[in-house]
Amino acid sequence: QHQRFHPYQQQAAPPQQPNPRPPPPTNPSASQPPPRQPQQQQQQPQRQTQSPPRNPQTRATDPTSPLNQKYAKAMSNQKLNTDDSANTDEAIAMIKRNILIHWALVPPQYNMLRPIDQLLTNIQTVFPPFGNVAHHEYFNKWKVVKREDLVLSSAMGGASDETKLKKAHRRLRVFLHPDRLPREFDAKQTFVCKMLWDVSNDAWEEFLKQKDDLDWVQS
């Protein structure tokens, strides 16, 4: 007997064969993630391109700084004026040389400006009658600045206090201001005051520049 095909009769599905597994990789390390060492090697050149931290050089101990070169040149120009003379120009040149040697510059090379704290505490040593300049009672009014008047405290290592330095420097500027000087000052006395004014101002500006450099590094 022949079997009839019914349209709604479901035919048995052919048996499904299991999916074959992929063959194992010939190289076991190919399926593993790449090592991290190459990434570290790629990052190293980036670190090398970064700029190193700034290390400011103290201008007070750098003879090549513009300020120290200025005073070194002034000192070298004065080496020819060694003969004391009645001539006013030569006498003033000798006064300038003596102030540079005994007060303004660091021995023995005399090519670097002293720090502002040293200049303030020793400025009375170059007041007239120093350098064969006539004495005047006005210079007796200066109150000597002591080292302990400029430091924070002995516990802080004797570091100079900016506020105290600023106050002492301002007092010196007032004392040497042209409007405060006696009218009877001669040319030598006036020149001494002007030179002390200029040198102390240069040292103060150098102190502020050095402080800005240190603040940049510490920030």
Coordinates of N, CA and C in Angstrom, one line a residue:
Q1 N 0.8 -1.2 0.0 CA 0.0 0.0 0.0 C 0.9 1.2 0.0
H2 N 0.4 2.2 -0.7 CA 1.2 3.4 -0.8 C 0.7 4.4 0.2
Q3 N 1.7 5.1 0.9 CA 1.3 6.1 1.9 C 1.0 7.4 1.2
R4 N -0.1 8.1 1.6 CA -0.4 9.3 1.0 C 0.2 10.5 1.8
F5 N 0.6 11.5 1.1 CA 1.2 12.7 1.7 C 0.2 13.6 2.1
H6 N 0.2 14.0 3.4 CA -0.8 14.9 4.0 C -0.1 16.3 4.0
P7 N -0.8 17.3 3.5 CA -0.1 18.6 3.4 C 0.2 19.2 4.8
Y8 N -0.5 18.9 5.8 CA -0.2 19.4 7.2 C 0.7 18.5 8.0
Q9 N 1.0 17.4 7.4 CA 1.8 16.5 8.2 C 3.3 16.9 8.1
Q10 N 3.9 17.1 9.2 CA 5.3 17.5 9.2 C 6.2 16.4 9.0
Q11 N 7.1 16.7 8.1 CA 8.1 15.7 7.8 C 9.2 15.8 8.8
A12 N 9.7 14.6 9.1 CA 10.8 14.6 10.0 C 12.0 15.3 9.5
A13 N 12.6 16.3 10.3 CA 13.7 17.0 9.8 C 14.9 16.1 9.8
P14 N 15.8 16.4 8.8 CA 17.0 15.5 8.8 C 17.9 15.8 10.0
P15 N 18.5 14.8 10.5 CA 19.4 15.0 11.7 C 20.4 16.0 11.5
Q16 N 20.6 16.9 12.5 CA 21.6 18.0 12.4 C 23.0 17.4 12.9
Q17 N 23.9 17.8 12.1 CA 25.3 17.4 12.5 C 25.9 18.4 13.4
P18 N 26.6 18.0 14.4 CA 27.3 19.0 15.3 C 28.3 19.8 14.5
N19 N 28.3 21.2 14.9 CA 29.3 22.1 14.3 C 30.7 21.6 14.6
P20 N 31.5 21.6 13.6 CA 32.9 21.2 14.0 C 33.6 22.3 14.7
R21 N 34.3 22.0 15.7 CA 35.1 23.0 16.4 C 36.3 23.5 15.6
P22 N 36.5 24.8 15.8 CA 37.6 25.3 15.0 C 38.9 24.7 15.4
P23 N 39.8 24.5 14.5 CA 41.1 23.9 14.9 C 41.9 24.8 15.8
P24 N 42.6 24.2 16.7 CA 43.4 25.0 17.7 C 44.4 25.8 16.9
P25 N 44.7 27.0 17.4 CA 45.7 27.9 16.7 C 47.0 27.2 16.8
T26 N 47.7 27.4 15.7 CA 49.0 26.8 15.6 C 50.0 27.5 16.5
N27 N 49.8 28.8 16.8 CA 50.6 29.6 17.7 C 49.8 29.9 18.9
P28 N 50.1 29.3 20.1 CA 49.3 29.6 21.3 C 49.3 31.1 21.7
S29 N 50.4 31.8 21.5 CA 50.6 33.1 21.9 C 49.8 34.1 21.1
A30 N 49.3 33.6 19.9 CA 48.6 34.6 19.0 C 47.2 35.0 19.6
S31 N 46.6 34.1 20.4 CA 45.3 34.5 21.0 C 45.4 35.3 22.2
Q32 N 46.6 35.4 22.8 CA 46.8 36.2 24.0 C 46.9 37.7 23.7
P33 N 46.6 38.5 24.7 CA 46.7 40.0 24.4 C 48.2 40.4 24.3
P34 N 48.4 41.4 23.5 CA 49.8 41.8 23.4 C 50.4 42.3 24.7
P35 N 51.7 42.0 24.9 CA 52.3 42.4 26.2 C 52.3 43.9 26.3
R36 N 52.4 44.4 27.5 CA 52.4 45.8 27.8 C 53.8 46.5 27.7
Q37 N 54.7 45.7 27.5 CA 56.1 46.3 27.4 C 56.3 47.2 26.2
P38 N 55.7 46.9 25.0 CA 55.8 47.9 23.9 C 55.2 49.2 24.2
Q39 N 54.0 49.2 25.0 CA 53.4 50.4 25.3 C 54.3 51.3 26.2
Q40 N 54.9 50.6 27.2 CA 55.8 51.4 28.0 C 57.0 52.0 27.3
Q41 N 57.5 51.2 26.3 CA 58.5 51.7 25.5 C 58.1 52.9 24.6
Q42 N 56.8 52.9 24.2 CA 56.3 54.0 23.5 C 56.1 55.3 24.3
Q43 N 55.9 55.1 25.6 CA 55.7 56.2 26.5 C 57.0 56.8 26.9
Q44 N 58.1 56.1 26.9 CA 59.3 56.6 27.3 C 59.8 57.8 26.5
P45 N 59.7 57.8 25.2 CA 60.1 59.0 24.4 C 59.3 60.2 24.8
Q46 N 58.0 60.0 25.2 CA 57.2 61.2 25.6 C 57.8 61.8 26.9
R47 N 58.2 61.0 27.8 CA 58.7 61.5 29.0 C 60.0 62.2 28.8
Q48 N 60.8 61.7 27.8 CA 62.1 62.4 27.6 C 61.9 63.7 26.9
T49 N 60.8 63.9 26.2 CA 60.6 65.2 25.6 C 60.1 66.3 26.5
Q50 N 59.6 65.9 27.7 CA 59.2 66.9 28.7 C 60.4 67.7 29.2
S51 N 60.2 69.0 29.4 CA 61.2 69.9 29.9 C 61.6 69.6 31.3
P52 N 62.8 69.6 31.7 CA 63.2 69.3 33.1 C 62.8 70.4 34.0
P53 N 62.6 70.2 35.2 CA 62.3 71.3 36.2 C 63.3 72.4 36.2
R54 N 62.8 73.6 36.3 CA 63.6 74.7 36.3 C 64.5 74.8 37.5
N55 N 65.8 75.1 37.3 CA 66.7 75.2 38.4 C 67.4 76.6 38.3
P56 N 66.8 77.6 39.0 CA 67.3 78.9 38.8 C 68.7 79.1 39.4
Q57 N 69.5 79.7 38.7 CA 70.9 80.0 39.2 C 70.9 81.3 39.9
T58 N 71.5 81.3 41.1 CA 71.5 82.5 41.9 C 72.3 83.6 41.2
R59 N 71.7 84.7 40.8 CA 72.4 85.8 40.1 C 73.5 86.4 40.9
A60 N 73.3 86.4 42.2 CA 74.3 87.0 43.1 C 75.7 86.3 43.0
T61 N 75.7 85.0 42.6 CA 76.9 84.3 42.4 C 77.2 83.9 41.0
D62 N 76.6 84.6 40.1 CA 76.8 84.4 38.6 C 77.5 85.6 38.0
P63 N 78.8 85.5 37.8 CA 79.5 86.7 37.2 C 79.0 87.0 35.8
T64 N 78.3 86.1 35.1 CA 77.9 86.4 33.7 C 76.5 87.1 33.7
S65 N 75.9 87.3 34.8 CA 74.6 88.0 34.8 C 74.8 89.4 34.3
P66 N 73.8 90.0 33.7 CA 73.9 91.4 33.2 C 74.3 92.4 34.2
L67 N 73.7 92.2 35.4 CA 74.0 93.2 36.5 C 75.4 93.1 36.9
N68 N 75.9 91.9 37.1 CA 77.3 91.7 37.6 C 78.3 92.1 36.5
Q69 N 77.9 91.9 35.2 CA 78.8 92.4 34.2 C 78.9 93.9 34.1
K70 N 77.8 94.5 34.5 CA 77.7 96.0 34.5 C 78.7 96.5 35.5
Y71 N 78.7 95.9 36.7 CA 79.7 96.4 37.8 C 81.1 95.9 37.5
A72 N 81.3 94.8 36.9 CA 82.6 94.3 36.6 C 83.2 95.3 35.6
K73 N 82.4 95.7 34.6 CA 82.9 96.7 33.6 C 83.2 98.0 34.3
A74 N 82.4 98.4 35.2 CA 82.6 99.7 35.9 C 83.9 99.6 36.7
M75 N 84.2 98.4 37.3 CA 85.4 98.3 38.1 C 86.6 98.3 37.2
S76 N 86.5 97.6 36.0 CA 87.7 97.6 35.1 C 88.0 99.0 34.5
N77 N 87.0 99.8 34.3 CA 87.2 101.1 33.8 C 87.9 102.0 34.8
Q78 N 87.8 101.7 36.1 CA 88.3 102.5 37.2 C 89.8 102.2 37.5
K79 N 90.3 101.1 36.9 CA 91.7 100.7 37.2 C 92.7 101.6 36.7
L80 N 92.3 102.4 35.7 CA 93.3 103.4 35.2 C 93.4 104.6 36.0
N81 N 92.3 104.9 36.8 CA 92.3 106.2 37.5 C 92.8 105.9 39.0
T82 N 94.1 105.7 39.1 CA 94.6 105.4 40.4 C 95.4 106.5 41.0
D83 N 95.6 107.6 40.3 CA 96.4 108.7 40.8 C 95.4 109.8 41.4
D84 N 95.6 110.1 42.7 CA 94.8 111.1 43.3 C 95.2 112.5 42.8
S85 N 94.2 113.2 42.4 CA 94.5 114.5 41.8 C 93.5 115.5 42.3
A86 N 93.9 116.8 42.2 CA 93.0 117.9 42.6 C 91.8 118.0 41.6
N87 N 92.0 117.4 40.4 CA 90.9 117.5 39.4 C 89.6 116.8 40.0
T88 N 88.5 117.5 39.8 CA 87.2 117.0 40.3 C 86.9 115.6 39.7
D89 N 87.0 115.5 38.4 CA 86.7 114.3 37.7 C 87.5 113.1 38.2
E90 N 88.8 113.3 38.3 CA 89.6 112.2 38.8 C 89.4 111.9 40.2
A91 N 89.1 112.9 41.0 CA 88.8 112.7 42.4 C 87.5 111.9 42.6
I92 N 86.5 112.2 41.8 CA 85.2 111.4 41.8 C 85.4 110.0 41.3
A93 N 86.3 109.8 40.3 CA 86.6 108.5 39.8 C 87.3 107.6 40.9
M94 N 88.1 108.3 41.7 CA 88.7 107.6 42.8 C 87.7 107.2 43.9
I95 N 86.8 108.1 44.2 CA 85.7 107.8 45.1 C 84.9 106.6 44.6
K96 N 84.5 106.6 43.4 CA 83.8 105.5 42.8 C 84.5 104.2 43.0
R97 N 85.8 104.2 42.7 CA 86.6 103.0 42.8 C 86.6 102.5 44.2
N98 N 86.8 103.4 45.2 CA 86.9 103.0 46.6 C 85.5 102.4 47.1
I99 N 84.5 103.0 46.7 CA 83.1 102.5 47.1 C 82.9 101.1 46.5
L100 N 83.3 100.9 45.2 CA 83.1 99.6 44.6 C 83.9 98.5 45.4
I101 N 85.1 98.9 45.7 CA 86.0 97.9 46.3 C 85.6 97.6 47.8
H102 N 85.4 98.6 48.5 CA 85.2 98.5 50.0 C 83.7 98.2 50.4
W103 N 82.8 98.4 49.5 CA 81.4 98.2 49.9 C 80.5 97.5 48.9
A104 N 80.6 97.8 47.6 CA 79.6 97.3 46.6 C 79.9 95.9 46.1
L105 N 81.1 95.6 45.8 CA 81.5 94.3 45.1 C 82.1 93.3 46.0
V106 N 82.0 92.0 45.6 CA 82.5 90.9 46.4 C 83.9 90.7 46.0
P107 N 84.8 90.7 47.1 CA 86.2 90.4 46.8 C 86.4 88.9 46.6
P108 N 87.5 88.4 46.0 CA 88.6 89.2 45.6 C 88.6 89.6 44.1
Q109 N 87.6 89.0 43.3 CA 87.5 89.3 41.9 C 86.8 90.7 41.6
Y110 N 85.9 91.1 42.5 CA 85.2 92.4 42.4 C 84.5 92.4 41.1
N111 N 83.8 91.3 40.8 CA 83.0 91.3 39.6 C 81.5 90.9 39.9
M112 N 81.1 90.9 41.1 CA 79.7 90.5 41.5 C 79.3 91.5 42.6
L113 N 78.0 91.9 42.5 CA 77.4 92.8 43.4 C 77.0 92.1 44.7
R114 N 77.3 92.7 45.8 CA 76.9 92.1 47.1 C 75.4 92.1 47.3
P115 N 74.9 91.1 48.1 CA 73.4 91.1 48.3 C 73.0 92.4 49.1
I116 N 71.7 92.7 48.9 CA 71.1 93.9 49.5 C 71.3 93.9 51.0
D117 N 71.2 92.8 51.7 CA 71.3 92.8 53.2 C 72.7 93.2 53.6
Q118 N 73.7 92.7 52.9 CA 75.1 93.1 53.3 C 75.3 94.6 53.0
L119 N 74.7 95.1 51.9 CA 74.9 96.5 51.6 C 74.2 97.4 52.7
L120 N 73.0 97.0 53.1 CA 72.3 97.8 54.1 C 73.0 97.9 55.4
T121 N 73.6 96.7 55.8 CA 74.2 96.7 57.1 C 75.6 97.3 57.2
N122 N 76.2 97.6 56.0 CA 77.6 98.2 55.9 C 77.6 99.5 55.2
I123 N 76.5 100.1 54.9 CA 76.6 101.3 54.1 C 77.2 102.5 54.9
Q124 N 77.1 102.5 56.2 CA 77.7 103.6 57.0 C 79.2 103.6 56.9
T125 N 79.8 102.5 56.4 CA 81.3 102.5 56.3 C 81.8 103.3 55.2
V126 N 80.9 103.6 54.2 CA 81.4 104.4 53.1 C 80.8 105.8 53.1
F127 N 80.1 106.2 54.2 CA 79.7 107.6 54.3 C 80.9 108.5 54.5
P128 N 80.9 109.7 54.0 CA 81.9 110.7 54.3 C 82.2 110.7 55.8
P129 N 83.4 110.8 56.2 CA 84.6 111.2 55.5 C 85.4 110.1 54.7
F130 N 84.7 108.9 54.5 CA 85.4 107.9 53.7 C 85.7 108.4 52.3
G131 N 86.9 107.9 51.8 CA 87.4 108.3 50.5 C 87.8 109.7 50.4
N132 N 88.3 110.4 51.4 CA 88.7 111.7 51.4 C 87.6 112.7 51.0
V133 N 86.4 112.4 51.4 CA 85.2 113.3 51.1 C 85.0 114.0 52.4
A134 N 84.6 115.3 52.3 CA 84.4 116.1 53.5 C 83.2 115.5 54.3
H135 N 83.4 115.5 55.6 CA 82.3 115.0 56.5 C 81.2 116.1 56.6
H136 N 80.0 115.6 56.9 CA 78.9 116.5 57.1 C 78.0 115.9 58.2
E137 N 77.4 116.7 59.0 CA 76.6 116.3 60.1 C 75.4 115.5 59.6
Y138 N 75.0 115.6 58.4 CA 73.8 114.9 57.9 C 74.0 113.4 58.0
F139 N 75.2 112.9 57.7 CA 75.4 111.5 57.7 C 75.3 110.9 59.1
N140 N 75.4 111.7 60.2 CA 75.3 111.2 61.5 C 73.8 110.9 61.9
K141 N 72.9 111.3 61.1 CA 71.5 111.0 61.3 C 71.1 109.6 60.9
W142 N 71.9 108.9 60.2 CA 71.6 107.6 59.7 C 71.7 106.6 60.9
K143 N 70.6 105.8 61.1 CA 70.6 104.8 62.1 C 71.1 103.5 61.5
V144 N 72.1 103.0 62.1 CA 72.8 101.8 61.5 C 71.8 100.6 61.5
V145 N 71.8 99.9 60.4 CA 71.0 98.7 60.3 C 71.8 97.5 60.7
K146 N 71.3 96.7 61.7 CA 72.0 95.5 62.2 C 71.5 94.3 61.5
R147 N 72.3 93.3 61.5 CA 71.9 92.0 60.8 C 70.7 91.4 61.4
E148 N 70.6 91.5 62.7 CA 69.4 90.9 63.4 C 68.2 91.7 63.1
D149 N 68.3 92.9 62.6 CA 67.1 93.7 62.3 C 66.5 93.2 60.9
L150 N 67.2 92.4 60.2 CA 66.7 92.0 58.8 C 66.3 90.5 58.7
V151 N 66.6 89.7 59.7 CA 66.4 88.3 59.6 C 65.0 87.9 60.3
L152 N 64.5 86.8 59.9 CA 63.2 86.3 60.5 C 63.4 86.0 61.9
S153 N 64.3 85.0 62.2 CA 64.6 84.7 63.6 C 65.8 83.7 63.5
S154 N 66.5 83.5 64.6 CA 67.6 82.5 64.7 C 67.1 81.1 64.4
A155 N 65.8 80.8 64.8 CA 65.3 79.5 64.7 C 65.0 79.2 63.2
M156 N 64.9 80.2 62.3 CA 64.7 80.0 60.9 C 66.0 80.0 60.1
G157 N 67.1 79.9 60.8 CA 68.4 79.8 60.1 C 69.0 81.1 59.7
G158 N 68.4 82.2 60.2 CA 69.0 83.5 59.9 C 68.7 84.0 58.5
A159 N 67.6 83.5 57.9 CA 67.2 84.0 56.6 C 66.7 85.4 56.6
S160 N 66.9 86.2 55.6 CA 66.5 87.5 55.6 C 65.0 87.6 55.4
D161 N 64.3 88.5 56.0 CA 62.9 88.7 55.9 C 62.6 89.8 54.9
E162 N 61.8 89.5 53.9 CA 61.6 90.4 52.8 C 60.9 91.7 53.3
T163 N 60.0 91.6 54.3 CA 59.3 92.8 54.8 C 60.3 93.7 55.5
K164 N 61.2 93.1 56.3 CA 62.2 93.9 57.0 C 63.2 94.5 56.0
L165 N 63.6 93.8 55.0 CA 64.5 94.3 54.0 C 63.9 95.5 53.3
K166 N 62.6 95.3 52.9 CA 61.9 96.4 52.2 C 61.8 97.7 53.0
K167 N 61.6 97.5 54.3 CA 61.5 98.7 55.2 C 62.8 99.4 55.3
A168 N 63.9 98.6 55.5 CA 65.2 99.2 55.6 C 65.7 99.9 54.3
H169 N 65.4 99.2 53.2 CA 65.7 99.8 51.9 C 64.9 101.1 51.7
R170 N 63.7 101.1 52.0 CA 62.9 102.3 51.8 C 63.4 103.5 52.7
R171 N 63.9 103.1 53.9 CA 64.4 104.2 54.8 C 65.7 104.7 54.2
L172 N 66.5 103.9 53.6 CA 67.7 104.3 52.9 C 67.4 105.2 51.7
R173 N 66.4 104.9 51.0 CA 66.0 105.7 49.8 C 65.6 107.1 50.2
V174 N 64.9 107.2 51.3 CA 64.4 108.5 51.8 C 65.7 109.3 52.3
F175 N 66.6 108.6 53.0 CA 67.8 109.3 53.5 C 68.7 109.8 52.4
L176 N 68.8 109.1 51.3 CA 69.6 109.5 50.2 C 68.9 110.3 49.1
H177 N 67.6 110.5 49.2 CA 66.9 111.2 48.2 C 67.4 112.6 48.0
P178 N 67.5 113.0 46.7 CA 68.1 114.4 46.4 C 67.4 115.5 47.1
D179 N 66.1 115.4 47.3 CA 65.3 116.4 47.9 C 65.5 116.5 49.4
R180 N 66.1 115.5 50.0 CA 66.4 115.5 51.4 C 67.8 115.9 51.8
L181 N 68.7 116.0 50.8 CA 70.1 116.3 51.0 C 70.2 117.8 51.3
P182 N 71.2 118.1 52.2 CA 71.5 119.5 52.4 C 71.9 120.3 51.2
R183 N 71.5 121.5 51.1 CA 71.9 122.3 49.9 C 73.3 122.6 49.8
E184 N 74.0 122.6 51.0 CA 75.4 123.0 51.0 C 76.4 121.8 50.6
F185 N 75.8 120.7 50.2 CA 76.6 119.6 49.8 C 77.5 120.0 48.6
D186 N 78.8 119.5 48.6 CA 79.6 119.8 47.5 C 79.5 118.7 46.5
A187 N 80.2 118.7 45.4 CA 80.1 117.8 44.3 C 80.4 116.3 44.7
K188 N 81.4 116.2 45.6 CA 81.8 114.9 46.0 C 80.8 114.2 46.9
Q189 N 80.3 115.0 47.9 CA 79.2 114.5 48.8 C 78.0 114.1 48.0
T190 N 77.6 114.9 47.0 CA 76.4 114.6 46.2 C 76.6 113.3 45.4
F191 N 77.8 113.2 44.9 CA 78.1 112.0 44.1 C 78.1 110.7 45.0
V192 N 78.6 110.8 46.2 CA 78.5 109.6 47.1 C 77.1 109.2 47.3
C193 N 76.2 110.1 47.6 CA 74.8 109.8 47.8 C 74.1 109.2 46.6
K194 N 74.4 109.8 45.4 CA 73.9 109.3 44.2 C 74.3 107.9 43.9
M195 N 75.6 107.6 44.1 CA 76.1 106.3 43.8 C 75.6 105.2 44.8
L196 N 75.5 105.6 46.1 CA 74.9 104.7 47.1 C 73.4 104.4 46.8
W197 N 72.8 105.4 46.3 CA 71.4 105.2 45.9 C 71.2 104.2 44.7
D198 N 72.1 104.4 43.7 CA 72.0 103.6 42.5 C 72.4 102.1 42.8
V199 N 73.4 101.9 43.6 CA 73.9 100.6 43.9 C 72.9 99.8 44.7
S200 N 72.3 100.5 45.7 CA 71.4 99.8 46.6 C 70.1 99.5 45.8
N201 N 69.7 100.3 44.9 CA 68.5 100.0 44.1 C 68.7 98.8 43.2
D202 N 69.9 98.7 42.6 CA 70.2 97.6 41.8 C 70.2 96.3 42.6
A203 N 70.8 96.3 43.8 CA 70.8 95.1 44.6 C 69.4 94.8 45.1
W204 N 68.5 95.7 45.3 CA 67.1 95.4 45.7 C 66.4 94.8 44.5
E205 N 66.5 95.3 43.3 CA 65.9 94.8 42.2 C 66.4 93.4 41.9
E206 N 67.6 93.1 42.1 CA 68.2 91.8 42.0 C 67.6 90.8 43.0
F207 N 67.4 91.3 44.2 CA 66.8 90.4 45.2 C 65.4 90.0 44.8
L208 N 64.6 91.0 44.3 CA 63.2 90.7 43.9 C 63.2 89.7 42.7
K209 N 64.1 89.8 41.8 CA 64.1 88.9 40.6 C 64.5 87.5 41.1
Q210 N 65.4 87.4 42.0 CA 65.8 86.1 42.5 C 64.6 85.4 43.3
K211 N 63.9 86.3 44.0 CA 62.8 85.8 44.8 C 61.7 85.2 43.9
D212 N 61.4 85.9 42.7 CA 60.5 85.5 41.8 C 60.8 84.1 41.2
D213 N 62.1 83.9 40.9 CA 62.5 82.6 40.4 C 62.3 81.5 41.4
L214 N 62.6 81.8 42.7 CA 62.4 80.7 43.7 C 60.9 80.5 43.9
D215 N 60.1 81.5 43.8 CA 58.6 81.3 44.0 C 58.1 80.5 42.8
W216 N 58.6 80.6 41.6 CA 58.2 79.9 40.5 C 58.5 78.4 40.7
V217 N 59.6 78.1 41.2 CA 60.0 76.7 41.4 C 59.2 76.0 42.5
Q218 N 58.9 76.7 43.6 CA 58.2 76.2 44.7 C 56.7 76.1 44.5
S219 N 56.2 76.8 43.5 CA 54.7 76.8 43.3 C 54.3 75.5 42.5

